[in-house]
Tab-separated table of C-alpha atoms in Angstrom:
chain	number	residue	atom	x	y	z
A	1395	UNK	CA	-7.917	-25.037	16.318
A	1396	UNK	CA	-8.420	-22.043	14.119
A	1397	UNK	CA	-5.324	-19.984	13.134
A	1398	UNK	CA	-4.428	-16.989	15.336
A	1399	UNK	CA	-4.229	-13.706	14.326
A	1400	UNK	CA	-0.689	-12.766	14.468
A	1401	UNK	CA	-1.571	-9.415	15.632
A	1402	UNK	CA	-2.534	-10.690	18.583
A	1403	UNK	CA	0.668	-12.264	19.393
A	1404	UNK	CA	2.501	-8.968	18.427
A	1405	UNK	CA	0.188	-6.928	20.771
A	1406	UNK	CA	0.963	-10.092	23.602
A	1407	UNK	CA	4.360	-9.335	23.021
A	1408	UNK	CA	4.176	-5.697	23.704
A	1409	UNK	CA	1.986	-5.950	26.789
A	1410	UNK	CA	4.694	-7.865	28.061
A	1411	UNK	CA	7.630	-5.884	26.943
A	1412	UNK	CA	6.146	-2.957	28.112
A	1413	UNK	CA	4.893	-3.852	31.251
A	1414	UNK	CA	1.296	-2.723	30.862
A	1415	UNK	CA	-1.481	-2.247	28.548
A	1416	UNK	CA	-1.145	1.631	28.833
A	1417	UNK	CA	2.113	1.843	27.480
A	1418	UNK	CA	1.925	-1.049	24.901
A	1419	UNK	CA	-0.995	0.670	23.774
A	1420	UNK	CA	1.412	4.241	23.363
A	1421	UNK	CA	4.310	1.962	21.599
A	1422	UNK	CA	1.236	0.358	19.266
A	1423	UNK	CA	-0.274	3.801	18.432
A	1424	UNK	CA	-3.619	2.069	19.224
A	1425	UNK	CA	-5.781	2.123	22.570
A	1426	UNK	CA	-5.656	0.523	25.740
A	1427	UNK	CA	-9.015	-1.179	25.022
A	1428	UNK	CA	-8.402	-2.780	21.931
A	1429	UNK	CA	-5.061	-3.834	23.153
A	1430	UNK	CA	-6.596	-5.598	26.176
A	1431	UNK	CA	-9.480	-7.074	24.551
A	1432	UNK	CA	-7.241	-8.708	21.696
A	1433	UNK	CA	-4.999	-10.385	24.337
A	1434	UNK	CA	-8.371	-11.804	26.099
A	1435	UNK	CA	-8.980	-12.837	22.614
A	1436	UNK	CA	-5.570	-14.702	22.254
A	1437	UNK	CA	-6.151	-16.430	25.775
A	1438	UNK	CA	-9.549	-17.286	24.774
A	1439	UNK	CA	-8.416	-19.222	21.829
A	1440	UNK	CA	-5.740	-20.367	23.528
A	1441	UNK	CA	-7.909	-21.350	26.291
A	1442	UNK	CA	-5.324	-20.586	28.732
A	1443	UNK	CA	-4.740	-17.204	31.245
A	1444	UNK	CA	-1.560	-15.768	29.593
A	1445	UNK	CA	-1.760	-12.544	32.167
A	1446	UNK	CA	-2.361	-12.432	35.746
A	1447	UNK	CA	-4.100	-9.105	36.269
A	1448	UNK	CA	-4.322	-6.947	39.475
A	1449	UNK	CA	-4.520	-2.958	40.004
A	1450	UNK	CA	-0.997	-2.617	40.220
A	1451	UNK	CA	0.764	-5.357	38.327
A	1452	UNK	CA	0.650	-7.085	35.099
A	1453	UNK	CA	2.431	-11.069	35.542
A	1454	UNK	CA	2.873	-13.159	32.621
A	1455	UNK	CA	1.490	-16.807	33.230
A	1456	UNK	CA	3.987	-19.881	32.840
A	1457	UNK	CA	1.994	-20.244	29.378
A	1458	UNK	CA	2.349	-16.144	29.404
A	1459	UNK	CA	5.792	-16.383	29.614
A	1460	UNK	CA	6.292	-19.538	27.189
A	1461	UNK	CA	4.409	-17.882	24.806
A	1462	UNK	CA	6.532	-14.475	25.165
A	1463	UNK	CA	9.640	-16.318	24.077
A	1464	UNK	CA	7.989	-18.056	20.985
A	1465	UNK	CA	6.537	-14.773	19.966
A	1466	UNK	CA	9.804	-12.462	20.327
A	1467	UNK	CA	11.639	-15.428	17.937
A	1468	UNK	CA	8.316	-15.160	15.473
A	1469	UNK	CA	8.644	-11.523	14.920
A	1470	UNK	CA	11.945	-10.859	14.624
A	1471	UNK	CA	11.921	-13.998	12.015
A	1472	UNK	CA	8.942	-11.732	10.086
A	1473	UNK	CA	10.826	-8.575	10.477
A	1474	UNK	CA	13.959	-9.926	9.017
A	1475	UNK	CA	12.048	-11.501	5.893
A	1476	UNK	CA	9.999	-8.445	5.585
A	1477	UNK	CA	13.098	-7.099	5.128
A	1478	UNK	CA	14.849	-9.408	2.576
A	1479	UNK	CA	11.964	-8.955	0.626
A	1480	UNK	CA	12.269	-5.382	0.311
A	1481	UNK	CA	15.867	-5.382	-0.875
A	1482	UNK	CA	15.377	-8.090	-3.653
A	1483	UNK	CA	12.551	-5.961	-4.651
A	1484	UNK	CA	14.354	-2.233	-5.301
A	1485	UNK	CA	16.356	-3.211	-8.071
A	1486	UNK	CA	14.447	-2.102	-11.374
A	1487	UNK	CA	15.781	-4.556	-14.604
A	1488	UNK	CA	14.439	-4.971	-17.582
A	1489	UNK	CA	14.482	-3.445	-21.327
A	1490	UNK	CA	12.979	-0.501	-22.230
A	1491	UNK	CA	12.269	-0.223	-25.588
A	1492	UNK	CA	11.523	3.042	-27.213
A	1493	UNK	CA	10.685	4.221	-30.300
A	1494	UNK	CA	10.991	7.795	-31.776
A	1495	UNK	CA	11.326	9.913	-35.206
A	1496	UNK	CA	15.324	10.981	-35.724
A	1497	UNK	CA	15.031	14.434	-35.084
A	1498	UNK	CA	12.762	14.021	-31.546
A	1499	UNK	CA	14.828	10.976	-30.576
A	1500	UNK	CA	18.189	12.682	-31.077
A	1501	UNK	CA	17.398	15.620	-29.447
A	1502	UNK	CA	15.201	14.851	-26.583
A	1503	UNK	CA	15.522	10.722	-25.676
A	1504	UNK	CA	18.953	10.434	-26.090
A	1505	UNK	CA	19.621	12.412	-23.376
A	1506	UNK	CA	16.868	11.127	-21.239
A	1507	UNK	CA	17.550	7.618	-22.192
A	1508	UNK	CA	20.957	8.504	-20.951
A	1509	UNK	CA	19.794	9.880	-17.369
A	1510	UNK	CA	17.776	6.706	-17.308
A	1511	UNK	CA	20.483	4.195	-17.585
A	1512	UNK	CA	22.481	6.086	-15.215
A	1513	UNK	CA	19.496	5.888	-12.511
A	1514	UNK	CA	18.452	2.377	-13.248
A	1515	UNK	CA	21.606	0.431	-14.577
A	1516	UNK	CA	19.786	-2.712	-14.405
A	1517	UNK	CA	17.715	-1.436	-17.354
A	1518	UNK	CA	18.882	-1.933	-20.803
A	1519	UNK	CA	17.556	0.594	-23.331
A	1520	UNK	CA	16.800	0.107	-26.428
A	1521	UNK	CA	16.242	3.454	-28.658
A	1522	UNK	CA	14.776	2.696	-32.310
A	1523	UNK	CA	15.200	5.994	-33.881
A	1524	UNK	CA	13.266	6.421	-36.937
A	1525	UNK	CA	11.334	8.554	-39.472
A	1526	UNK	CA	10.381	5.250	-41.160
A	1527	UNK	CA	6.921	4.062	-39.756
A	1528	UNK	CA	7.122	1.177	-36.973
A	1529	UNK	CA	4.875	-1.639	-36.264
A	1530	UNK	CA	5.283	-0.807	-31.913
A	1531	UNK	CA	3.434	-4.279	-31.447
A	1532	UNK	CA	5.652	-6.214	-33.729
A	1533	UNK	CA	8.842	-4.704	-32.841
A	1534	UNK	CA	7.887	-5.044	-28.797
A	1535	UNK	CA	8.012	-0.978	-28.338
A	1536	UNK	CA	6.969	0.203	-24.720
C-alpha cells in the first residue's frame, strides 16, 4: 500500500466535522472541488466508500466513521508536536564573539552588546576590544 497523503485525512476530517464539502472547503480556505476529489482520492486508496453521498446529506461510512476517530487522534497528536517544536526552538543560545578597536567598541558595542544580552540572555557575549590587530579566524570572532 503506498503511504497516504496526510492532507487527505485532514480534509476527511473536515468534511466530516463540518458536515459538507461546502463548508469544509470555507474552514480549509480551498474549494469545494479539490476538497471532494481528494477524499475520492483517500477512498480510492483505501479502496473503501468512506462517504455516502446524496443531494441533501453527507453520511460517514462504518469505515467513514472509523477512520474519523483515528484521524481526529492523528492531528491533534501533529498539532501538539508542531507545537513542542516551536517552543524548544525560540530560545536563541550561543556566544557571540565580537571584535572591535577601543574607542568604537567602548562607545558603540558596549552598549549594544548590552541591549543584546538583555534581549537574548541565553547568549553569552564576548567583546575583544582592541587597537592591537586580531587574527578573527584564530581567535573564533563572528
Amino acid at each position: 500500500m503506498e503511504p497516504i497523503n496526510p492532507n487527505r485525512l485532514a480534509y476527511f476530517a473536515t468534511v466530516i466535522d463540518a458536515g459538507s464539502f461546502t463548508r469544509a472547503a470555507e474552514r480549509l480556505g480551498i474549494t469545494k472541488a479539490v476538497v471532494s476529489q481528494q477524499v475520492a482520492r483517500l477512498e480510492t486508496e483505501l479502496k473503501t466508500a468512506l462517504l455516502v453521498r446524496t443531494t441533501r446529506r453527507l453520511e460517514p461510512t462504518e469505515a467513514g466513521r472509523l477512520l474519523h476517530a483515528r484521524c481526529v487522534l492523528i492531528l491533534r497528536d501533529v498539532e501538539e508536536a508542531v507545537a513542542e517544536v516551536g517552543e524548544i526552538n525560540t530560545e536563541v543560545a550561543g556566544v557571540l564573539r565580537v571584535s572591535a578597536s577601543n574607542d568604537y567598541g567602548a562607545i558603540v558595542l558596549a552598549p549594544i552588546a548590552a541591549r543584546f544580552r538583555q534581549k537574548f540572555p541565553a547568549c553569552g557575549v564576548e567583546l575583544f576590544i582592541s587597537d592591537a590587530i586580531i587574527d578573527l579566524i584564530g581567535n573564533k570572532i563572528d
